[in-house]
Amino acid sequence: MTAATSPHPWLRRFRPAPHARLRLVCLPHAGGGAGAYRSWAALLPSGVDLLCAQYPGREDRFTDPPVDDMSALVGAVADGLEPLLDRPYAVFGHSMGSAVGYELARELRGRGHAEPVRLFASGRRAPADAPGGRVHQADDDALVAELVRLGGTEREVLDDPGLRAAVLGYVRNDYRLIERYRPLSGPPLDCPVSVFVGDRDPEVDAVSARRWDTATTGRVDVQEFPGDHFYLTARRREVVRALLRRLDPALAAAQGPWPSTP
């Protein structure tokens, strides 16, 4: 991977955007990697530079030791982003990534940087309502049952003993991180927050999503999409369009296939 596509060990860029006027930082869900957002690169206009966090222990960082502490995770991603904050940025996180995004925005503010122009929180309750859990302490079969319940993991992967063991290693680590997570100390954000949810998500609904107003003094809006916890996989075009409309309608109008789609 070149420096252009990997500006930092914790970040991936799937499409160069040297003239972008805004950076979009995406944080994966528990068990996910930067590849979860690879398809977004072809849907974003050239005015947006897509940067995806790559947590250790998966994809091209499979041999790197995983991190199961929110502060350490956020600090590492912030280290990678700091040299890239020469222009406005927005943050999008799905599920566990929403909590990471919230803490990342506060960490960057604490380091003297501007807050994101908007935080997008997808498929997760507000930090103040962070649910605990003991899935990370359960046996492998229970962990697999949880993945099946939420969807988003190929059944063929879970049925293959070798792949299953590899996947469950970092999934259990991520569950350990997010089930022990409680909001870190410090005031809430001031930026606007948009919350996206699937209308059949067993984890969060539109009513509970509005509790993100406890995480910011800014405006909060909620949008439902058809689907379950991983609604954004099937609805990626709608999600990206909705995201761009909130950032700048002109960006949404410029949305289209990138001429050299990777």
PDB file of C-alpha atoms in Angstrom:
ATOM      1  CA  MET A   1       0.000   0.000   0.000  1.00  0.00           C
ATOM      2  CA  THR A   2       1.429   3.364  -1.029  1.00  0.00           C
ATOM      3  CA  ALA A   3       1.808   6.469   1.076  1.00  0.00           C
ATOM      4  CA  ALA A   4      -1.051   8.024  -0.917  1.00  0.00           C
ATOM      5  CA  THR A   5      -3.445   5.250   0.127  1.00  0.00           C
ATOM      6  CA  SER A   6      -2.015   4.796   3.614  1.00  0.00           C
ATOM      7  CA  PRO A   7      -1.090   8.206   5.005  1.00  0.00           C
ATOM      8  CA  HIS A   8      -0.611   6.629   8.459  1.00  0.00           C
ATOM      9  CA  PRO A   9      -0.605   3.025   9.748  1.00  0.00           C
ATOM     10  CA  TRP A  10      -4.063   3.642  11.266  1.00  0.00           C
ATOM     11  CA  LEU A  11      -5.607   5.237   8.166  1.00  0.00           C
ATOM     12  CA  ARG A  12      -6.523   4.054   4.667  1.00  0.00           C
ATOM     13  CA  ARG A  13      -7.316   6.168   1.622  1.00  0.00           C
ATOM     14  CA  PHE A  14      -8.849   4.192  -1.251  1.00  0.00           C
ATOM     15  CA  ARG A  15      -8.865   7.042  -3.744  1.00  0.00           C
ATOM     16  CA  PRO A  16      -6.558  10.069  -3.891  1.00  0.00           C
ATOM     17  CA  ALA A  17      -8.362  13.413  -3.733  1.00  0.00           C
ATOM     18  CA  PRO A  18      -5.617  16.056  -3.817  1.00  0.00           C
ATOM     19  CA  HIS A  19      -8.018  18.944  -4.404  1.00  0.00           C
ATOM     20  CA  ALA A  20     -10.662  17.947  -1.894  1.00  0.00           C
ATOM     21  CA  ARG A  21     -12.000  20.744   0.249  1.00  0.00           C
ATOM     22  CA  LEU A  22     -13.292  18.464   2.981  1.00  0.00           C
ATOM     23  CA  ARG A  23     -12.086  15.252   4.573  1.00  0.00           C
ATOM     24  CA  LEU A  24     -14.516  12.512   5.626  1.00  0.00           C
ATOM     25  CA  VAL A  25     -13.189  10.287   8.407  1.00  0.00           C
ATOM     26  CA  CYS A  26     -14.971   6.917   8.686  1.00  0.00           C
ATOM     27  CA  LEU A  27     -14.810   4.592  11.695  1.00  0.00           C
ATOM     28  CA  PRO A  28     -15.726   0.892  11.291  1.00  0.00           C
ATOM     29  CA  HIS A  29     -18.101  -1.192  13.407  1.00  0.00           C
ATOM     30  CA  ALA A  30     -16.987  -3.900  15.843  1.00  0.00           C
ATOM     31  CA  GLY A  31     -15.304  -6.615  13.816  1.00  0.00           C
ATOM     32  CA  GLY A  32     -15.043  -4.311  10.821  1.00  0.00           C
ATOM     33  CA  GLY A  33     -12.105  -2.765   9.044  1.00  0.00           C
ATOM     34  CA  ALA A  34     -11.411   0.091   6.681  1.00  0.00           C
ATOM     35  CA  GLY A  35     -12.597  -2.115   3.818  1.00  0.00           C
ATOM     36  CA  ALA A  36     -16.170  -1.649   5.056  1.00  0.00           C
ATOM     37  CA  TYR A  37     -16.065   1.807   3.440  1.00  0.00           C
ATOM     38  CA  ARG A  38     -14.058   0.953   0.317  1.00  0.00           C
ATOM     39  CA  SER A  39     -17.158   1.114  -1.910  1.00  0.00           C
ATOM     40  CA  TRP A  40     -17.876   4.670  -0.723  1.00  0.00           C
ATOM     41  CA  ALA A  41     -14.854   5.961  -2.622  1.00  0.00           C
ATOM     42  CA  ALA A  42     -16.681   5.554  -5.939  1.00  0.00           C
ATOM     43  CA  LEU A  43     -19.769   7.354  -4.616  1.00  0.00           C
ATOM     44  CA  LEU A  44     -18.109  10.487  -3.280  1.00  0.00           C
ATOM     45  CA  PRO A  45     -17.310  13.547  -5.411  1.00  0.00           C
ATOM     46  CA  SER A  46     -13.701  14.625  -5.834  1.00  0.00           C
ATOM     47  CA  GLY A  47     -14.330  17.428  -3.344  1.00  0.00           C
ATOM     48  CA  VAL A  48     -14.346  14.888  -0.505  1.00  0.00           C
ATOM     49  CA  ASP A  49     -11.232  13.043   0.701  1.00  0.00           C
ATOM     50  CA  LEU A  50     -12.256   9.702   2.233  1.00  0.00           C
ATOM     51  CA  LEU A  51     -10.079   8.531   5.132  1.00  0.00           C
ATOM     52  CA  CYS A  52     -10.937   5.257   6.871  1.00  0.00           C
ATOM     53  CA  ALA A  53      -9.578   4.104  10.207  1.00  0.00           C
ATOM     54  CA  GLN A  54      -7.907   0.713  10.127  1.00  0.00           C
ATOM     55  CA  TYR A  55      -8.026  -0.880  13.564  1.00  0.00           C
ATOM     56  CA  PRO A  56      -5.216  -3.390  14.291  1.00  0.00           C
ATOM     57  CA  GLY A  57      -5.764  -7.145  14.196  1.00  0.00           C
ATOM     58  CA  ARG A  58      -7.739  -7.363  10.905  1.00  0.00           C
ATOM     59  CA  GLU A  59      -7.458  -7.046   7.131  1.00  0.00           C
ATOM     60  CA  ASP A  60      -3.955  -5.794   6.234  1.00  0.00           C
ATOM     61  CA  ARG A  61      -3.182  -5.282   9.955  1.00  0.00           C
ATOM     62  CA  PHE A  62      -4.025  -8.864  10.900  1.00  0.00           C
ATOM     63  CA  THR A  63      -0.696  -9.458  12.642  1.00  0.00           C
ATOM     64  CA  ASP A  64      -0.772  -6.222  14.656  1.00  0.00           C
ATOM     65  CA  PRO A  65      -1.809  -6.607  18.303  1.00  0.00           C
ATOM     66  CA  PRO A  66      -5.426  -5.491  18.832  1.00  0.00           C
ATOM     67  CA  VAL A  67      -6.392  -2.603  21.121  1.00  0.00           C
ATOM     68  CA  ASP A  68      -9.264  -3.055  23.555  1.00  0.00           C
ATOM     69  CA  ASP A  69      -9.233   0.348  25.252  1.00  0.00           C
ATOM     70  CA  MET A  70     -11.209   3.297  23.851  1.00  0.00           C
ATOM     71  CA  SER A  71      -8.692   5.947  24.942  1.00  0.00           C
ATOM     72  CA  ALA A  72      -5.789   4.118  23.322  1.00  0.00           C
ATOM     73  CA  LEU A  73      -7.751   3.499  20.123  1.00  0.00           C
ATOM     74  CA  VAL A  74      -8.916   7.096  19.820  1.00  0.00           C
ATOM     75  CA  GLY A  75      -5.457   8.448  20.629  1.00  0.00           C
ATOM     76  CA  ALA A  76      -3.849   6.399  17.855  1.00  0.00           C
ATOM     77  CA  VAL A  77      -6.402   7.467  15.231  1.00  0.00           C
ATOM     78  CA  ALA A  78      -6.040  11.106  16.345  1.00  0.00           C
ATOM     79  CA  ASP A  79      -2.259  10.854  15.984  1.00  0.00           C
ATOM     80  CA  GLY A  80      -2.727   9.823  12.372  1.00  0.00           C
ATOM     81  CA  LEU A  81      -5.286  12.507  11.607  1.00  0.00           C
ATOM     82  CA  GLU A  82      -3.543  15.516  13.132  1.00  0.00           C
ATOM     83  CA  PRO A  83      -1.267  16.220  10.115  1.00  0.00           C
ATOM     84  CA  LEU A  84      -4.338  15.988   7.841  1.00  0.00           C
ATOM     85  CA  LEU A  85      -6.484  18.585   9.595  1.00  0.00           C
ATOM     86  CA  ASP A  86      -5.482  21.401   7.266  1.00  0.00           C
ATOM     87  CA  ARG A  87      -9.076  21.614   5.994  1.00  0.00           C
ATOM     88  CA  PRO A  88     -12.574  21.013   7.399  1.00  0.00           C
ATOM     89  CA  TYR A  89     -13.506  17.454   8.224  1.00  0.00           C
ATOM     90  CA  ALA A  90     -16.575  15.392   9.073  1.00  0.00           C
ATOM     91  CA  VAL A  91     -16.737  12.125  11.007  1.00  0.00           C
ATOM     92  CA  PHE A  92     -18.925   9.092  10.257  1.00  0.00           C
ATOM     93  CA  GLY A  93     -19.033   6.029  12.492  1.00  0.00           C
ATOM     94  CA  HIS A  94     -21.227   2.948  12.387  1.00  0.00           C
ATOM     95  CA  SER A  95     -22.201   1.040  15.538  1.00  0.00           C
ATOM     96  CA  MET A  96     -19.026   0.868  17.673  1.00  0.00           C
ATOM     97  CA  GLY A  97     -17.563   3.352  15.209  1.00  0.00           C
ATOM     98  CA  SER A  98     -20.128   5.948  16.331  1.00  0.00           C
ATOM     99  CA  ALA A  99     -18.747   5.877  19.859  1.00  0.00           C
ATOM    100  CA  VAL A 100     -15.200   5.989  18.493  1.00  0.00           C
ATOM    101  CA  GLY A 101     -16.168   8.961  16.316  1.00  0.00           C
ATOM    102  CA  TYR A 102     -17.663  10.853  19.239  1.00  0.00           C
ATOM    103  CA  GLU A 103     -14.587  10.345  21.394  1.00  0.00           C
ATOM    104  CA  LEU A 104     -12.274  11.070  18.461  1.00  0.00           C
ATOM    105  CA  ALA A 105     -13.940  14.449  17.869  1.00  0.00           C
ATOM    106  CA  ARG A 106     -13.526  15.338  21.538  1.00  0.00           C
ATOM    107  CA  GLU A 107      -9.918  14.125  21.556  1.00  0.00           C
ATOM    108  CA  LEU A 108      -9.049  16.300  18.557  1.00  0.00           C
ATOM    109  CA  ARG A 109     -10.766  19.291  20.147  1.00  0.00           C
ATOM    110  CA  GLY A 110      -8.767  18.667  23.304  1.00  0.00           C
ATOM    111  CA  ARG A 111      -5.588  18.824  21.208  1.00  0.00           C
ATOM    112  CA  GLY A 112      -6.559  22.296  19.983  1.00  0.00           C
ATOM    113  CA  HIS A 113      -8.188  21.426  16.655  1.00  0.00           C
ATOM    114  CA  ALA A 114     -11.608  22.484  15.423  1.00  0.00           C
ATOM    115  CA  GLU A 115     -14.487  20.100  15.910  1.00  0.00           C
ATOM    116  CA  PRO A 116     -15.780  18.271  12.829  1.00  0.00           C
ATOM    117  CA  VAL A 117     -18.278  20.213  10.739  1.00  0.00           C
ATOM    118  CA  ARG A 118     -20.682  17.377  11.548  1.00  0.00           C
ATOM    119  CA  LEU A 119     -20.638  14.037  13.342  1.00  0.00           C
ATOM    120  CA  PHE A 120     -22.621  11.204  11.765  1.00  0.00           C
ATOM    121  CA  ALA A 121     -23.586   8.495  14.259  1.00  0.00           C
ATOM    122  CA  SER A 122     -25.013   5.349  12.698  1.00  0.00           C
ATOM    123  CA  GLY A 123     -26.660   2.358  14.341  1.00  0.00           C
ATOM    124  CA  ARG A 124     -25.829   3.108  17.947  1.00  0.00           C
ATOM    125  CA  ARG A 125     -27.362   4.714  20.996  1.00  0.00           C
ATOM    126  CA  ALA A 126     -25.970   7.934  22.431  1.00  0.00           C
ATOM    127  CA  PRO A 127     -22.787   7.671  24.523  1.00  0.00           C
ATOM    128  CA  ALA A 128     -24.748   8.527  27.679  1.00  0.00           C
ATOM    129  CA  ASP A 129     -26.836   5.395  27.068  1.00  0.00           C
ATOM    130  CA  ALA A 130     -23.842   3.185  26.299  1.00  0.00           C
ATOM    131  CA  PRO A 131     -25.072  -0.359  26.897  1.00  0.00           C
ATOM    132  CA  GLY A 132     -22.794  -2.726  28.750  1.00  0.00           C
ATOM    133  CA  GLY A 133     -22.673  -6.411  27.995  1.00  0.00           C
ATOM    134  CA  ARG A 134     -20.875  -9.679  28.537  1.00  0.00           C
ATOM    135  CA  VAL A 135     -20.781 -11.037  25.027  1.00  0.00           C
ATOM    136  CA  HIS A 136     -16.999 -10.702  25.046  1.00  0.00           C
ATOM    137  CA  GLN A 137     -16.908 -13.144  27.978  1.00  0.00           C
ATOM    138  CA  ALA A 138     -19.152 -15.726  26.316  1.00  0.00           C
ATOM    139  CA  ASP A 139     -17.988 -18.827  24.458  1.00  0.00           C
ATOM    140  CA  ASP A 140     -17.445 -18.873  20.706  1.00  0.00           C
ATOM    141  CA  ASP A 141     -20.898 -20.248  19.900  1.00  0.00           C
ATOM    142  CA  ALA A 142     -22.583 -17.394  21.785  1.00  0.00           C
ATOM    143  CA  LEU A 143     -20.379 -14.878  20.022  1.00  0.00           C
ATOM    144  CA  VAL A 144     -21.308 -16.364  16.659  1.00  0.00           C
ATOM    145  CA  ALA A 145     -24.993 -16.206  17.641  1.00  0.00           C
ATOM    146  CA  GLU A 146     -24.583 -12.491  18.346  1.00  0.00           C
ATOM    147  CA  LEU A 147     -23.005 -11.901  14.948  1.00  0.00           C
ATOM    148  CA  VAL A 148     -25.817 -13.789  13.249  1.00  0.00           C
ATOM    149  CA  ARG A 149     -28.406 -11.780  15.197  1.00  0.00           C
ATOM    150  CA  LEU A 150     -26.982  -8.483  13.980  1.00  0.00           C
ATOM    151  CA  GLY A 151     -26.123  -9.645  10.461  1.00  0.00           C
ATOM    152  CA  GLY A 152     -23.234  -8.179   8.516  1.00  0.00           C
ATOM    153  CA  THR A 153     -20.992 -11.277   8.696  1.00  0.00           C
ATOM    154  CA  GLU A 154     -21.003 -13.826   5.890  1.00  0.00           C
ATOM    155  CA  ARG A 155     -22.360 -17.196   7.083  1.00  0.00           C
ATOM    156  CA  GLU A 156     -19.666 -18.970   5.034  1.00  0.00           C
ATOM    157  CA  VAL A 157     -17.012 -17.226   7.131  1.00  0.00           C
ATOM    158  CA  LEU A 158     -18.577 -18.364  10.390  1.00  0.00           C
ATOM    159  CA  ASP A 159     -18.989 -21.946   9.109  1.00  0.00           C
ATOM    160  CA  ASP A 160     -15.298 -22.292   8.188  1.00  0.00           C
ATOM    161  CA  PRO A 161     -13.349 -23.336  11.324  1.00  0.00           C
ATOM    162  CA  GLY A 162     -10.167 -21.517  10.351  1.00  0.00           C
ATOM    163  CA  LEU A 163     -11.840 -18.295   9.265  1.00  0.00           C
ATOM    164  CA  ARG A 164     -14.184 -18.389  12.230  1.00  0.00           C
ATOM    165  CA  ALA A 165     -11.310 -18.620  14.718  1.00  0.00           C
ATOM    166  CA  ALA A 166      -9.500 -15.742  13.012  1.00  0.00           C
ATOM    167  CA  VAL A 167     -12.582 -13.506  12.918  1.00  0.00           C
ATOM    168  CA  LEU A 168     -13.703 -14.231  16.466  1.00  0.00           C
ATOM    169  CA  GLY A 169     -10.306 -13.175  17.794  1.00  0.00           C
ATOM    170  CA  TYR A 170     -10.671  -9.523  16.824  1.00  0.00           C
ATOM    171  CA  VAL A 171     -14.463  -9.493  17.158  1.00  0.00           C
ATOM    172  CA  ARG A 172     -14.144 -10.546  20.809  1.00  0.00           C
ATOM    173  CA  ASN A 173     -11.543  -7.830  21.310  1.00  0.00           C
ATOM    174  CA  ASP A 174     -13.872  -5.192  19.840  1.00  0.00           C
ATOM    175  CA  TYR A 175     -16.774  -6.364  22.003  1.00  0.00           C
ATOM    176  CA  ARG A 176     -14.496  -6.136  25.041  1.00  0.00           C
ATOM    177  CA  LEU A 177     -13.728  -2.547  24.103  1.00  0.00           C
ATOM    178  CA  ILE A 178     -17.262  -1.395  23.414  1.00  0.00           C
ATOM    179  CA  GLU A 179     -19.011  -3.311  26.207  1.00  0.00           C
ATOM    180  CA  ARG A 180     -16.671  -1.750  28.772  1.00  0.00           C
ATOM    181  CA  TYR A 181     -16.867   1.698  27.192  1.00  0.00           C
ATOM    182  CA  ARG A 182     -18.362   4.596  29.094  1.00  0.00           C
ATOM    183  CA  PRO A 183     -18.102   8.212  27.897  1.00  0.00           C
ATOM    184  CA  LEU A 184     -14.695   9.673  28.655  1.00  0.00           C
ATOM    185  CA  SER A 185     -14.525  12.767  30.823  1.00  0.00           C
ATOM    186  CA  GLY A 186     -15.057  16.175  29.264  1.00  0.00           C
ATOM    187  CA  PRO A 187     -17.826  18.414  27.958  1.00  0.00           C
ATOM    188  CA  PRO A 188     -20.071  17.381  25.074  1.00  0.00           C
ATOM    189  CA  LEU A 189     -19.489  18.465  21.501  1.00  0.00           C
ATOM    190  CA  ASP A 190     -20.869  21.658  19.986  1.00  0.00           C
ATOM    191  CA  CYS A 191     -21.091  20.472  16.379  1.00  0.00           C
ATOM    192  CA  PRO A 192     -24.298  19.209  14.734  1.00  0.00           C
ATOM    193  CA  VAL A 193     -24.933  15.472  14.917  1.00  0.00           C
ATOM    194  CA  SER A 194     -26.874  13.449  12.355  1.00  0.00           C
ATOM    195  CA  VAL A 195     -28.026  10.012  13.463  1.00  0.00           C
ATOM    196  CA  PHE A 196     -28.778   7.339  10.852  1.00  0.00           C
ATOM    197  CA  VAL A 197     -30.609   4.147  11.841  1.00  0.00           C
ATOM    198  CA  GLY A 198     -32.206   1.143  10.179  1.00  0.00           C
ATOM    199  CA  ASP A 199     -35.949   0.922  10.794  1.00  0.00           C
ATOM    200  CA  ARG A 200     -35.554  -2.718  11.901  1.00  0.00           C
ATOM    201  CA  ASP A 201     -32.359  -2.311  13.928  1.00  0.00           C
ATOM    202  CA  PRO A 202     -32.712  -4.299  17.185  1.00  0.00           C
ATOM    203  CA  GLU A 203     -30.094  -2.069  18.858  1.00  0.00           C
ATOM    204  CA  VAL A 204     -31.511   1.432  18.389  1.00  0.00           C
ATOM    205  CA  ASP A 205     -34.667   3.056  17.062  1.00  0.00           C
ATOM    206  CA  ALA A 206     -35.486   6.594  15.959  1.00  0.00           C
ATOM    207  CA  VAL A 207     -36.802   7.577  19.389  1.00  0.00           C
ATOM    208  CA  SER A 208     -33.748   6.435  21.354  1.00  0.00           C
ATOM    209  CA  ALA A 209     -31.492   7.861  18.628  1.00  0.00           C
ATOM    210  CA  ARG A 210     -32.652  11.349  19.566  1.00  0.00           C
ATOM    211  CA  ARG A 211     -30.809  10.912  22.851  1.00  0.00           C
ATOM    212  CA  TRP A 212     -27.703  11.938  20.931  1.00  0.00           C
ATOM    213  CA  ASP A 213     -28.818  15.441  21.948  1.00  0.00           C
ATOM    214  CA  THR A 214     -27.043  14.666  25.232  1.00  0.00           C
ATOM    215  CA  ALA A 215     -23.754  14.396  23.320  1.00  0.00           C
ATOM    216  CA  THR A 216     -23.758  17.866  21.776  1.00  0.00           C
ATOM    217  CA  THR A 217     -25.026  21.385  22.283  1.00  0.00           C
ATOM    218  CA  GLY A 218     -25.546  21.520  18.519  1.00  0.00           C
ATOM    219  CA  ARG A 219     -28.502  20.456  16.447  1.00  0.00           C
ATOM    220  CA  VAL A 220     -29.413  16.778  16.207  1.00  0.00           C
ATOM    221  CA  ASP A 221     -31.409  15.184  13.418  1.00  0.00           C
ATOM    222  CA  VAL A 222     -32.371  11.551  12.891  1.00  0.00           C
ATOM    223  CA  GLN A 223     -33.008   9.718   9.626  1.00  0.00           C
ATOM    224  CA  GLU A 224     -34.319   6.179   9.257  1.00  0.00           C
ATOM    225  CA  PHE A 225     -33.420   3.889   6.371  1.00  0.00           C
ATOM    226  CA  PRO A 226     -35.080   0.584   5.498  1.00  0.00           C
ATOM    227  CA  GLY A 227     -33.121  -2.273   6.997  1.00  0.00           C
ATOM    228  CA  ASP A 228     -31.567  -3.853  10.057  1.00  0.00           C
ATOM    229  CA  HIS A 229     -28.389  -3.058  11.987  1.00  0.00           C
ATOM    230  CA  PHE A 230     -26.358  -3.199   8.772  1.00  0.00           C
ATOM    231  CA  TYR A 231     -28.849  -1.221   6.679  1.00  0.00           C
ATOM    232  CA  LEU A 232     -26.010   0.883   5.263  1.00  0.00           C
ATOM    233  CA  THR A 233     -24.579  -2.042   3.296  1.00  0.00           C
ATOM    234  CA  ALA A 234     -27.626  -2.350   1.066  1.00  0.00           C
ATOM    235  CA  ARG A 235     -28.437   1.357   1.221  1.00  0.00           C
ATOM    236  CA  ARG A 236     -24.960   2.790   0.721  1.00  0.00           C
ATOM    237  CA  ARG A 237     -25.951   5.090  -2.134  1.00  0.00           C
ATOM    238  CA  GLU A 238     -28.819   6.558  -0.129  1.00  0.00           C
ATOM    239  CA  VAL A 239     -26.628   6.909   2.934  1.00  0.00           C
ATOM    240  CA  VAL A 240     -23.842   8.698   1.062  1.00  0.00           C
ATOM    241  CA  ARG A 241     -26.385  10.954  -0.648  1.00  0.00           C
ATOM    242  CA  ALA A 242     -27.983  11.848   2.695  1.00  0.00           C
ATOM    243  CA  LEU A 243     -24.563  12.493   4.203  1.00  0.00           C
ATOM    244  CA  LEU A 244     -23.507  14.804   1.373  1.00  0.00           C
ATOM    245  CA  ARG A 245     -26.776  16.742   1.484  1.00  0.00           C
ATOM    246  CA  ARG A 246     -26.103  17.563   5.120  1.00  0.00           C
ATOM    247  CA  LEU A 247     -22.518  18.599   4.463  1.00  0.00           C
ATOM    248  CA  ASP A 248     -23.211  20.706   1.385  1.00  0.00           C
ATOM    249  CA  PRO A 249     -25.990  20.298  -1.205  1.00  0.00           C
ATOM    250  CA  ALA A 250     -23.444  21.236  -3.869  1.00  0.00           C
ATOM    251  CA  LEU A 251     -21.434  18.127  -2.954  1.00  0.00           C
ATOM    252  CA  ALA A 252     -24.549  15.973  -3.324  1.00  0.00           C
ATOM    253  CA  ALA A 253     -25.154  17.484  -6.761  1.00  0.00           C
ATOM    254  CA  ALA A 254     -21.577  16.632  -7.744  1.00  0.00           C
ATOM    255  CA  GLN A 255     -21.941  13.044  -6.549  1.00  0.00           C
ATOM    256  CA  GLY A 256     -21.127  10.498  -9.240  1.00  0.00           C
ATOM    257  CA  PRO A 257     -18.861   7.668 -10.256  1.00  0.00           C
ATOM    258  CA  TRP A 258     -15.175   8.454  -9.979  1.00  0.00           C
ATOM    259  CA  PRO A 259     -13.557   8.135 -13.418  1.00  0.00           C
ATOM    260  CA  SER A 260     -10.864   5.783 -12.122  1.00  0.00           C
ATOM    261  CA  THR A 261     -12.901   3.727  -9.682  1.00  0.00           C
ATOM    262  CA  PRO A 262     -10.547   1.339  -7.850  1.00  0.00           C
TER     263      PRO A 262
END
